Coordinates of C-alpha atoms (C1' of nucleotides) in Angstrom, one line a residue:
Chain A
M11 CA 103.1 88.9 103.0
A12 CA 102.1 90.4 106.3
E13 CA 98.4 89.7 106.1
D14 CA 97.8 88.5 109.7
K15 CA 98.8 89.7 113.1
L16 CA 101.5 88.0 115.0
P17 CA 100.9 86.4 118.3
T18 CA 102.3 88.8 121.0
R19 CA 105.7 87.9 122.5
A20 CA 104.0 87.5 125.9
E21 CA 101.4 85.1 124.5
D22 CA 103.8 82.7 122.9
F23 CA 107.4 83.9 122.3
S24 CA 108.4 80.8 120.3
E25 CA 105.4 81.0 117.9
W26 CA 105.9 84.8 117.6
Y27 CA 109.5 84.1 116.5
N28 CA 108.5 81.3 114.0
Q29 CA 105.8 83.4 112.3
L30 CA 107.9 86.5 112.3
V31 CA 110.8 85.0 110.4
V32 CA 108.5 83.9 107.7
K33 CA 106.2 87.0 107.6
S34 CA 109.1 89.4 107.6
D35 CA 110.3 87.7 104.5
L36 CA 113.7 86.8 105.9
A37 CA 113.5 83.0 105.3
D38 CA 111.3 80.1 104.5
Y39 CA 111.2 76.4 105.3
A40 CA 113.0 74.1 102.9
P41 CA 111.7 70.7 101.7
V42 CA 114.5 69.1 103.7
R43 CA 113.7 68.8 107.4
G44 CA 115.7 71.3 109.4
C45 CA 116.9 73.3 106.5
M46 CA 116.0 76.8 105.6
V47 CA 115.9 78.9 102.5
V48 CA 117.3 82.4 103.2
K49 CA 115.2 84.7 101.1
P50 CA 116.6 87.8 99.3
Y51 CA 115.6 90.2 102.2
G52 CA 117.3 87.9 104.7
W53 CA 120.3 87.4 102.6
A54 CA 120.7 91.2 102.1
L55 CA 120.8 91.5 105.9
W56 CA 123.4 88.7 106.1
E57 CA 125.5 90.4 103.4
N58 CA 125.5 93.6 105.5
I59 CA 126.7 91.5 108.4
T60 CA 129.3 89.6 106.5
S61 CA 130.7 92.6 104.6
W62 CA 131.4 94.5 107.9
L63 CA 133.1 91.4 109.5
D64 CA 135.0 90.7 106.3
G65 CA 136.3 94.2 106.4
E66 CA 137.5 93.9 110.0
F67 CA 139.2 90.6 109.3
K68 CA 141.1 92.0 106.3
K69 CA 142.2 95.0 108.4
T70 CA 143.7 92.6 110.9
G71 CA 145.7 90.7 108.3
H72 CA 143.3 87.8 107.5
V73 CA 142.7 86.4 104.0
N74 CA 139.8 84.4 102.6
A75 CA 140.0 80.9 101.1
A76 CA 137.7 77.9 100.4
F77 CA 138.0 74.3 101.5
P78 CA 135.9 71.4 100.4
T79 CA 132.4 70.6 101.7
L80 CA 133.3 66.9 101.9
I81 CA 135.7 65.7 104.4
P82 CA 137.0 62.1 104.8
L83 CA 135.2 60.5 107.8
S84 CA 138.6 59.3 109.1
F85 CA 139.7 62.9 109.7
F86 CA 137.2 63.2 112.5
E87 CA 138.7 60.3 114.4
K88 CA 142.1 61.9 114.7
E89 CA 141.1 64.2 117.6
K90 CA 139.3 62.3 120.4
E91 CA 137.1 65.0 121.9
H92 CA 136.3 66.4 118.4
V93 CA 134.9 63.1 117.2
E94 CA 133.0 62.6 120.4
G95 CA 131.5 66.0 120.1
F96 CA 130.5 65.9 116.5
S97 CA 129.9 62.2 115.5
P98 CA 126.2 62.2 116.5
Q99 CA 125.6 65.2 114.3
L100 CA 127.3 64.1 111.1
A101 CA 125.7 63.7 107.7
V102 CA 127.7 61.0 105.9
V103 CA 127.9 60.4 102.1
T104 CA 128.3 56.7 101.4
I105 CA 127.4 56.6 97.7
G106 CA 129.0 58.5 94.8
G107 CA 128.2 58.0 91.1
G108 CA 126.1 55.0 92.0
E109 CA 129.0 53.2 93.7
L110 CA 129.5 52.6 97.4
L111 CA 132.4 54.7 98.5
E112 CA 135.5 53.0 99.9
E113 CA 136.0 55.9 102.3
K114 CA 132.9 57.6 103.6
L115 CA 132.7 61.3 103.4
V116 CA 131.3 63.7 105.9
V117 CA 129.4 66.9 104.9
R118 CA 131.5 69.3 107.0
P119 CA 130.0 70.3 110.4
T120 CA 133.1 72.5 110.9
S121 CA 136.4 72.5 109.1
E122 CA 139.2 72.2 111.7
T123 CA 140.1 68.7 110.4
I124 CA 140.4 69.4 106.7
I125 CA 142.1 72.7 107.3
G126 CA 144.4 71.1 109.9
Y127 CA 145.3 68.5 107.3
M128 CA 146.1 71.2 104.7
Y129 CA 148.1 73.3 107.2
S130 CA 150.3 70.3 108.0
K131 CA 151.3 70.3 104.3
W132 CA 151.8 74.1 104.2
V133 CA 153.7 74.6 107.4
Q134 CA 157.4 73.7 107.4
S135 CA 159.2 76.7 108.8
W136 CA 158.6 79.4 111.3
R137 CA 158.6 81.7 108.3
D138 CA 155.3 80.0 107.1
L139 CA 153.6 81.3 110.2
P140 CA 151.2 82.7 111.1
I141 CA 148.5 81.5 108.8
L142 CA 145.4 83.6 109.1
I143 CA 142.7 82.1 106.9
V144 CA 138.9 82.7 106.9
Q145 CA 136.4 80.5 105.1
W146 CA 132.9 81.8 104.3
G147 CA 130.4 79.1 103.6
S148 CA 127.9 76.8 105.2
V149 CA 128.2 73.7 107.3
M150 CA 125.8 70.9 108.3
R151 CA 124.9 69.4 111.6
W152 CA 122.1 66.9 111.9
E153 CA 120.1 68.7 114.6
I154 CA 117.1 67.2 116.3
R155 CA 115.1 70.3 117.2
T156 CA 115.5 73.0 114.6
K157 CA 114.4 76.6 114.4
L158 CA 115.0 79.0 111.6
F159 CA 118.3 80.9 112.0
L160 CA 118.8 79.7 115.6
R161 CA 119.4 76.1 115.0
T162 CA 119.2 74.7 111.4
A163 CA 120.8 71.6 110.0
E164 CA 122.6 73.7 107.5
F165 CA 123.7 77.2 108.5
Y166 CA 125.9 80.0 107.1
W167 CA 129.0 81.4 108.8
H168 CA 132.6 82.3 108.5
E169 CA 135.1 80.1 110.2
G170 CA 138.5 81.6 110.9
H171 CA 141.4 79.1 111.3
T172 CA 144.8 80.4 112.3
A173 CA 148.1 78.7 113.1
H174 CA 150.8 80.4 115.1
A175 CA 154.4 79.8 116.2
D176 CA 153.7 80.2 119.9
A177 CA 150.9 80.2 122.5
D178 CA 151.0 83.9 123.3
E179 CA 150.4 84.8 119.7
A180 CA 147.6 82.3 119.3
L181 CA 145.9 83.6 122.5
E182 CA 146.3 87.2 121.4
E183 CA 144.6 86.2 118.1
M184 CA 141.7 84.5 120.0
Y185 CA 141.1 87.7 122.0
R186 CA 141.6 90.0 119.0
I187 CA 138.7 88.2 117.3
L188 CA 136.6 88.2 120.4
D189 CA 137.0 92.0 120.4
I190 CA 135.9 92.2 116.8
Y191 CA 132.8 90.2 117.6
E192 CA 132.0 92.4 120.6
K193 CA 132.5 95.5 118.5
F194 CA 130.2 94.1 115.8
C195 CA 127.4 93.3 118.3
L196 CA 127.6 96.7 120.0
E197 CA 128.2 99.0 117.1
E198 CA 126.4 97.2 114.2
A199 CA 123.8 94.8 115.7
A200 CA 123.1 97.0 118.8
I201 CA 123.2 93.9 120.9
P202 CA 125.0 94.2 124.3
V203 CA 127.2 91.1 125.0
F204 CA 129.4 89.8 127.7
K205 CA 132.7 88.3 126.5
G206 CA 134.8 85.8 128.4
P207 CA 135.9 82.2 128.6
K208 CA 133.4 79.3 128.8
S209 CA 133.5 76.7 131.5
E210 CA 135.4 73.4 130.8
S211 CA 132.2 71.5 130.1
E212 CA 130.9 74.1 127.7
R213 CA 134.1 74.2 125.6
F214 CA 134.2 73.4 121.9
P215 CA 135.2 69.8 121.3
G216 CA 139.0 69.8 121.2
A217 CA 139.6 73.3 122.5
Q218 CA 141.8 74.3 125.4
I219 CA 140.0 77.6 125.8
T220 CA 136.7 78.6 124.4
T221 CA 135.6 82.2 124.7
S222 CA 132.2 83.5 123.7
I223 CA 130.0 86.5 123.5
E224 CA 126.7 86.0 125.3
A225 CA 123.6 88.0 124.7
M226 CA 120.2 88.1 126.5
M227 CA 117.1 87.6 124.4
W228 CA 113.7 89.2 125.1
D229 CA 112.6 86.1 126.9
K230 CA 115.7 86.4 129.1
R231 CA 117.3 83.2 127.7
A232 CA 120.9 83.4 126.7
L233 CA 122.2 83.0 123.2
Q234 CA 125.9 82.3 122.5
S235 CA 126.4 84.7 119.7
G236 CA 129.9 84.1 118.7
T237 CA 132.9 82.0 119.8
S238 CA 136.7 82.1 119.6
H239 CA 138.7 79.0 120.5
Y240 CA 142.3 78.4 121.4
F241 CA 143.4 74.8 120.7
G242 CA 146.9 74.9 122.0
T243 CA 148.6 72.1 120.1
N244 CA 145.7 69.7 120.2
F245 CA 144.8 69.9 116.5
A246 CA 148.5 70.4 115.5
K247 CA 149.3 67.1 117.1
A248 CA 146.3 65.3 115.6
F249 CA 147.1 66.6 112.1
D250 CA 150.9 66.9 112.4
I251 CA 151.2 70.7 111.9
K252 CA 155.0 71.0 112.7
F253 CA 157.7 73.5 111.8
L254 CA 161.3 74.2 112.5
N255 CA 161.7 77.2 114.8
K256 CA 164.4 79.8 114.8
K257 CA 166.5 77.5 117.0
N258 CA 166.2 74.7 114.4
E259 CA 163.9 72.7 116.7
L260 CA 160.9 70.8 115.5
Q261 CA 157.8 72.3 117.1
F262 CA 154.0 72.0 117.0
A263 CA 152.0 75.0 115.9
E264 CA 149.4 76.6 118.1
T265 CA 146.0 77.0 116.4
T266 CA 142.8 78.9 116.9
S267 CA 139.3 78.9 115.3
W268 CA 136.4 81.2 115.6
A269 CA 133.0 81.8 114.2
I270 CA 129.8 83.9 114.0
S271 CA 126.9 82.3 112.2
S272 CA 123.6 83.2 110.6
R273 CA 122.3 82.6 114.1
I274 CA 123.2 86.2 114.9
I275 CA 120.1 87.1 112.8
G276 CA 118.0 85.1 115.2
A277 CA 119.6 87.2 118.0
M278 CA 118.7 90.5 116.4
I279 CA 115.1 89.3 115.9
M280 CA 114.8 88.2 119.6
V281 CA 116.6 91.2 121.1
H282 CA 115.0 94.0 119.1
G283 CA 111.7 92.6 117.7
D284 CA 108.4 93.7 119.1
D285 CA 104.7 92.7 118.8
H286 CA 104.5 94.5 115.4
G287 CA 107.3 92.5 113.9
L288 CA 111.0 92.9 113.2
V289 CA 113.0 95.9 114.3
L290 CA 116.3 96.1 112.5
P291 CA 119.3 98.2 113.6
P292 CA 119.8 100.9 111.0
R293 CA 123.4 100.1 110.3
L294 CA 122.5 96.6 109.1
A295 CA 119.0 97.0 107.8
P296 CA 118.8 96.2 104.0
I297 CA 116.3 99.0 103.7
Q298 CA 116.9 101.9 106.1
A299 CA 114.0 104.0 105.0
V300 CA 110.9 103.5 102.9
V301 CA 108.9 106.2 101.1
V302 CA 105.1 105.6 101.2
P303 CA 103.2 108.0 99.0
I304 CA 99.5 108.5 99.8
F305 CA 96.8 109.8 97.4
K306 CA 93.1 109.4 96.6
N307 CA 93.0 110.2 92.9
D308 CA 95.1 110.8 89.8
D309 CA 95.4 114.5 90.5
E310 CA 96.7 113.9 94.0
K311 CA 98.9 111.2 92.7
T312 CA 100.7 113.4 90.3
K313 CA 101.4 116.0 93.0
V314 CA 102.4 113.5 95.7
M315 CA 104.6 111.5 93.4
E316 CA 106.5 114.6 92.3
V317 CA 107.5 115.2 95.9
A318 CA 108.0 111.5 96.7
D319 CA 110.3 111.0 93.7
R320 CA 112.3 114.0 94.7
V321 CA 112.6 112.9 98.3
F322 CA 113.6 109.4 97.2
A323 CA 116.3 110.7 94.9
E324 CA 117.6 113.1 97.7
L325 CA 117.8 110.3 100.3
K326 CA 119.4 107.9 97.9
A327 CA 122.0 110.5 96.9
A328 CA 122.8 110.9 100.6
G329 CA 123.7 107.3 100.8
I330 CA 120.6 106.1 102.7
R331 CA 119.4 102.6 101.6
I332 CA 116.0 103.7 100.5
K333 CA 113.0 102.0 98.9
M334 CA 109.9 103.5 97.2
D335 CA 106.7 101.7 97.9
D336 CA 104.7 102.6 94.9
R337 CA 102.4 99.5 95.0
D338 CA 98.9 100.6 94.0
N339 CA 97.1 97.3 94.9
V340 CA 97.4 97.7 98.7
S341 CA 96.2 100.4 101.0
S342 CA 98.5 102.7 102.9
G343 CA 97.5 101.1 106.2
F344 CA 98.6 97.8 104.8
K345 CA 101.9 99.2 103.8
F346 CA 102.5 100.7 107.2
N347 CA 102.0 97.3 108.8
D348 CA 104.0 95.6 106.1
W349 CA 107.1 97.7 106.6
E350 CA 106.8 97.4 110.3
M351 CA 106.7 93.7 110.0
R352 CA 109.9 93.8 108.0
G353 CA 111.6 96.0 110.5
V354 CA 112.5 99.0 108.3
P355 CA 113.9 101.7 110.7
V356 CA 112.3 104.8 109.2
R357 CA 109.1 105.3 107.2
V358 CA 108.6 108.5 105.2
E359 CA 104.9 109.1 104.5
I360 CA 104.0 111.7 102.0
G361 CA 100.4 112.7 101.3
P362 CA 98.4 115.6 99.9
K363 CA 98.6 117.6 103.1
D364 CA 102.4 117.2 103.2
V365 CA 102.6 118.5 99.6
E366 CA 100.7 121.6 100.7
K367 CA 102.7 122.2 103.9
G368 CA 106.1 121.2 102.5
S369 CA 106.4 118.5 105.1
V370 CA 106.6 114.7 105.4
A371 CA 105.6 112.4 108.2
L372 CA 108.5 110.4 109.7
A373 CA 107.7 107.2 111.6
R374 CA 110.5 105.6 113.6
R375 CA 110.2 101.8 113.9
D376 CA 111.6 101.6 117.4
K377 CA 108.7 103.6 118.7
P378 CA 105.6 102.2 117.0
G379 CA 102.3 104.2 116.8
R380 CA 101.7 107.9 117.3
E381 CA 104.7 108.2 119.7
G382 CA 107.2 107.6 116.9
K383 CA 105.5 109.8 114.3
T384 CA 106.6 113.4 113.6
F385 CA 106.0 115.9 110.9
V386 CA 109.2 117.5 109.6
S387 CA 110.1 119.9 106.8
Q388 CA 111.0 118.5 103.3
T389 CA 114.0 120.9 103.4
G390 CA 117.1 119.2 104.7
L391 CA 115.3 115.9 104.9
S392 CA 118.3 113.7 104.1
S393 CA 120.2 115.0 107.1
T394 CA 117.1 114.7 109.3
V395 CA 116.7 111.1 108.3
S396 CA 120.4 110.4 108.7
L397 CA 120.3 111.8 112.2
L398 CA 117.2 109.8 113.0
L399 CA 118.8 106.6 111.8
S400 CA 121.8 107.1 114.1
E401 CA 119.5 108.0 117.0
I402 CA 117.5 104.8 116.5
Q403 CA 120.8 102.8 116.3
D404 CA 121.8 104.3 119.7
S405 CA 118.5 103.9 121.3
L406 CA 118.2 100.2 120.3
L407 CA 121.5 99.5 122.0
K408 CA 120.6 101.6 125.1
R409 CA 117.2 99.9 125.4
A410 CA 118.6 96.4 125.0
T411 CA 121.4 97.1 127.5
E412 CA 118.9 98.5 130.1
Y413 CA 116.6 95.5 129.6
R414 CA 119.5 93.1 130.0
D415 CA 121.0 94.8 133.1
A416 CA 117.5 95.0 134.7
N417 CA 117.2 91.2 134.4
I418 CA 120.6 90.2 135.8
H419 CA 120.7 89.7 139.6
E420 CA 123.2 88.6 142.1
P421 CA 121.8 85.8 144.2
K422 CA 122.1 85.8 147.9
D423 CA 122.3 82.0 148.1
Y424 CA 121.7 78.9 146.1
E425 CA 117.9 79.0 146.5
D426 CA 117.9 82.5 145.3
L427 CA 119.9 81.5 142.2
K428 CA 117.4 78.9 141.3
R429 CA 114.6 81.5 141.6
I430 CA 116.5 84.1 139.5
V431 CA 117.4 81.9 136.6
A432 CA 113.8 80.9 136.2
D433 CA 113.3 84.4 134.7
G434 CA 116.6 86.1 134.3
W435 CA 120.3 85.7 134.6
A436 CA 122.3 85.2 137.8
F437 CA 125.7 86.6 138.3
A438 CA 127.5 84.8 141.0
Y439 CA 130.8 83.5 142.4
W440 CA 131.5 80.0 141.2
C441 CA 134.3 77.6 142.3
E442 CA 134.7 76.4 138.6
S443 CA 134.1 72.8 139.6
L444 CA 132.3 70.5 137.3
E445 CA 130.1 69.2 140.2
C446 CA 128.7 72.6 141.1
E447 CA 128.0 73.4 137.4
A448 CA 126.3 70.1 136.9
K449 CA 124.2 70.6 140.0
V450 CA 122.8 73.9 138.7
K451 CA 122.2 72.4 135.3
E452 CA 120.3 69.6 136.8
E453 CA 118.3 71.4 139.4
A454 CA 117.8 74.9 137.8
K455 CA 118.1 74.0 134.1
A456 CA 120.6 76.8 133.8
T457 CA 124.1 76.5 132.4
T458 CA 127.1 78.7 132.9
R459 CA 127.3 81.1 130.1
N460 CA 130.8 82.6 130.5
I461 CA 133.1 84.2 133.0
P462 CA 133.2 87.8 131.9
M463 CA 136.6 89.3 131.4
N464 CA 138.1 92.2 133.3
Q465 CA 136.7 91.3 136.7
P466 CA 138.3 93.3 139.6
D467 CA 140.4 91.5 142.1
Q468 CA 137.9 90.1 144.5
E469 CA 137.2 87.2 146.9
G470 CA 134.0 85.4 147.4
V471 CA 132.5 82.0 147.9
C472 CA 130.9 79.7 145.4
I473 CA 127.1 80.2 145.3
V474 CA 126.6 76.4 145.1
C475 CA 129.2 74.8 147.5
G476 CA 130.6 77.8 149.5
R477 CA 134.2 77.2 148.6
P478 CA 136.4 80.3 148.1
S479 CA 136.2 81.7 144.6
K480 CA 137.7 84.7 142.8
R481 CA 135.6 85.0 139.7
K482 CA 131.9 85.4 139.0
V483 CA 130.1 83.6 136.2
Y484 CA 126.7 84.1 134.5
F485 CA 124.2 81.4 134.9
A486 CA 121.2 81.4 132.5
R487 CA 118.8 79.2 130.6
A488 CA 120.2 79.1 127.1
Y489 CA 119.1 78.4 123.5
Chain B
rC19 C1' 111.9 51.0 119.8
rG20 C1' 106.5 51.8 121.8
rG21 C1' 101.9 54.8 121.5
rG22 C1' 98.9 58.5 119.0
rG23 C1' 97.7 61.8 114.9
rC24 C1' 98.0 63.8 109.9
rG25 C1' 98.7 63.7 104.2
rU26 C1' 92.4 66.9 99.7
rA27 C1' 94.3 74.1 95.3
rG28 C1' 100.2 78.2 97.1
rC29 C1' 98.7 78.2 102.7
rG30 C1' 94.9 76.7 106.5
rC31 C1' 91.0 73.3 106.5
rA32 C1' 85.7 70.7 105.6
rG33 C1' 84.0 66.3 103.3
rU34 C1' 85.9 60.0 104.9
rC35 C1' 82.3 57.0 110.0
rC36 C1' 77.4 55.6 106.5
rG37 C1' 80.8 55.0 98.6
rG38 C1' 76.8 58.3 94.3
rC39 C1' 75.3 64.6 90.6
rU40 C1' 80.5 69.2 88.1
rA41 C1' 85.2 67.6 95.2
rG42 C1' 83.8 72.4 98.7
rC43 C1' 85.2 76.7 102.2
rG44 C1' 88.5 80.7 104.1
rC45 C1' 93.0 83.3 103.0
rG46 C1' 96.2 84.2 99.0
rC47 C1' 96.5 84.8 93.4
rU48 C1' 94.5 87.2 88.3
rU49 C1' 91.3 91.0 85.9
rG50 C1' 88.0 95.3 86.2
rC51 C1' 85.7 99.3 88.9
rU52 C1' 85.4 102.0 93.3
rU53 C1' 89.2 102.8 97.3
rU54 C1' 94.2 104.5 99.8
rG55 C1' 96.7 109.5 106.3
rG56 C1' 96.9 102.5 110.4
rG57 C1' 95.8 95.7 107.9
rA58 C1' 89.6 98.4 101.9
rG59 C1' 84.9 96.9 99.1
rC60 C1' 82.2 94.7 95.1
rA61 C1' 82.1 91.7 90.7
rA62 C1' 84.1 88.1 87.4
rG63 C1' 88.0 84.4 87.0
rA64 C1' 92.4 81.0 87.4
rG65 C1' 94.0 77.0 90.3
rG66 C1' 93.1 69.8 92.4
rU67 C1' 96.4 62.8 89.2
rC68 C1' 92.2 63.9 97.0
rG69 C1' 100.5 61.3 99.3
rC70 C1' 101.7 56.7 96.2
rA71 C1' 100.5 51.6 94.4
rG72 C1' 97.2 47.7 94.1
rG73 C1' 92.2 45.7 95.1
rU74 C1' 86.6 45.5 95.9
rU75 C1' 82.5 47.9 93.1
rC76 C1' 78.2 49.8 87.9
rG77 C1' 80.7 53.8 90.6
rA78 C1' 86.1 55.2 95.5
rA79 C1' 88.8 61.3 98.5
rU80 C1' 85.4 57.9 101.2
rC81 C1' 85.8 50.6 101.9
rC82 C1' 90.2 46.8 101.9
rU83 C1' 95.6 45.7 101.5
rG84 C1' 100.4 47.4 101.0
rU85 C1' 103.7 51.5 101.0
rC86 C1' 106.0 56.4 101.5
rG87 C1' 106.4 61.0 104.1
rC88 C1' 105.5 64.4 108.1
rC89 C1' 104.0 65.9 113.3
rC90 C1' 103.2 64.9 118.7
rC91 C1' 104.1 62.0 123.3
rG92 C1' 107.2 58.4 125.8
rA93 C1' 111.8 55.5 125.9
rC94 C1' 116.9 55.6 124.5
rC95 C1' 121.2 58.7 123.8
rA96 C1' 124.1 63.3 125.1

RNA sequence: CGGGGCGUAGCGCAGUCCGGCUAGCGCGCUUGCUUUGGGAGCAAGAGGUCGCAGGUUCGAAUCCUGUCGCCCCGACCA
C-alpha cells in the first residue's frame, strides 16, 4: 500500500526506483536472493506488453513453441564465445532424485543451444526453412547486483530463434524484428529509442551482428531495451544445422535470435515515472481509468454511487479498462495518492457537487496536481476519456523525446566527451576500434550504446584518436 | 579470501553491555463509531518457538560454545 511518500528522484533515484516498484504493487522480493515475484498488477502490465508483441510476431509469420528449462551443460561448450560469455552466470543442477547426475544440467540462461540442437534434427532440406519460432518463458542468470525488473536472476521474456537458407534473409529477419521492437517502444510504451548495431565488444556472445534499441532513462543513463542478433553460421556450425540447397549442395543455415524482457517494465518506470509514483502509458496500463466516488453520508452516497455506477458502465462499454474504487475504509485523499502511485493514467472523481452540476472531475496522471485536473460534463464522458487517454499517450512520448534530445550533445573534443557523459549522452564520430572504445570505458565510465541506422553520408574524425570516421555512435553510462 | 555489521510480530526497530515481573514501540492488520473534494480521528483487539542447536544458571532475547542466513567494504574475476 502507498502509505508513505517516495524519496524524490533527485534525492536518490535508485532508492526512488526500489521503493516505487514495491509500492506501486508491480512486484515483490522473493525469498531467493535476486529473484522477484511479479504481482498481479505487474503481470497484467506484462500481459499487455506480451499480447501486443505476440500479435506482431504472428502477423509476420512466427509461431510459438516451448523448449525445456534444463539444458545439458555440454551444450554450452559447443560455441566458444557463447560459453565464455555465459559460464560465470550459470545455475547448474547436479542432483536429481537424490542421485548425482552423470551429466550436469544448466537452468537455461538463454536457449540458442538447445534450440540449435533441435533445429539440427529438424532441418534437412531447403524446404524446411525458414523456421520462425518464438518461445515465451523465463531464464536464469546468476547476477551479482540485482534490481527488480532491471536485472534479476530469473527474468521473463520471449526469445525468437530463426533459421534461414541464406544470409540476406536472416539479416532481413534481424532488422524486421528490430523494427517491431522500435514500433512497440514508440507506439505502445511511449519510449523513444535509437536502433542500430552494437560495437564488436558489446555483441551478444556468439553473434556476428548484434543490433539493439537504446533508451534514455530519467537519470540519463542508457538502457538496452531490446536486442536482435544475426549469428551467421556460428551456431549452425556448432550444432550442425545443415540442409541440402536447391543445387543439391550441403549448406549451413543462417540463424538469428532476439528478445525483449520484463526489463522493459523497468524502462517504463524510469522514463515516465515521477515523484508521485508510476506513470503508465495508457495503451499498456492494466487500469486506464479509475472512478473515485466521494461522499460524506448515506444520502450522498446513494446519489453519488448512482452516477458513479452509470459512468463506470459507460466507460467499460466503450472498451476502456476501468476500475471502481469503492473502498470505504480509506479517505479520498488516500485514494488519489494511491492511484497516482500505481500510475493509472486517468482518475474520474465524482462527488455531490458533480451530481448537482452533471459534471465529473478528470485528473490526468501525466500532469499531477491542479494543473491536470478539469471538470467536464457527464454527457459524452466515454469519448472525452478516450480522447484524453490518447492525448496522454502522445504527450508521454513527446515529453520523453524532448527530454532525451535535450540531453544528447555532440562533443567538440575528447575532453568534452568526458564531461558530457557524466550527465548525458554523447553522439560522436568513432573509428570503431576496440582501443578507442576501451579508453572511453576506462576513463569516462561510458560505453558505446549503438551506431544508429540511417546516418547520412558523412565524413568526420574519431572523437578519441582523430582517425577518419564515417559513422557516429552514442556514448553513455549504461545500466 | 580478508574486514565489519545484522538476525526480536507482516514491515521498520528498541531492549542485549550490566540475566529477573505478563518481551515493548511505530507502521500495517481486525472490529466499532465518527470521517471522506489531496495521504482522517478515537476506542477496543489480534499477532512473537527473540535465526537454529547445545551449554551455564533457581531463572537466558540478554552470558558461553557451535552453526545457518543476510547486508556492507575491500580483494579477486570479467
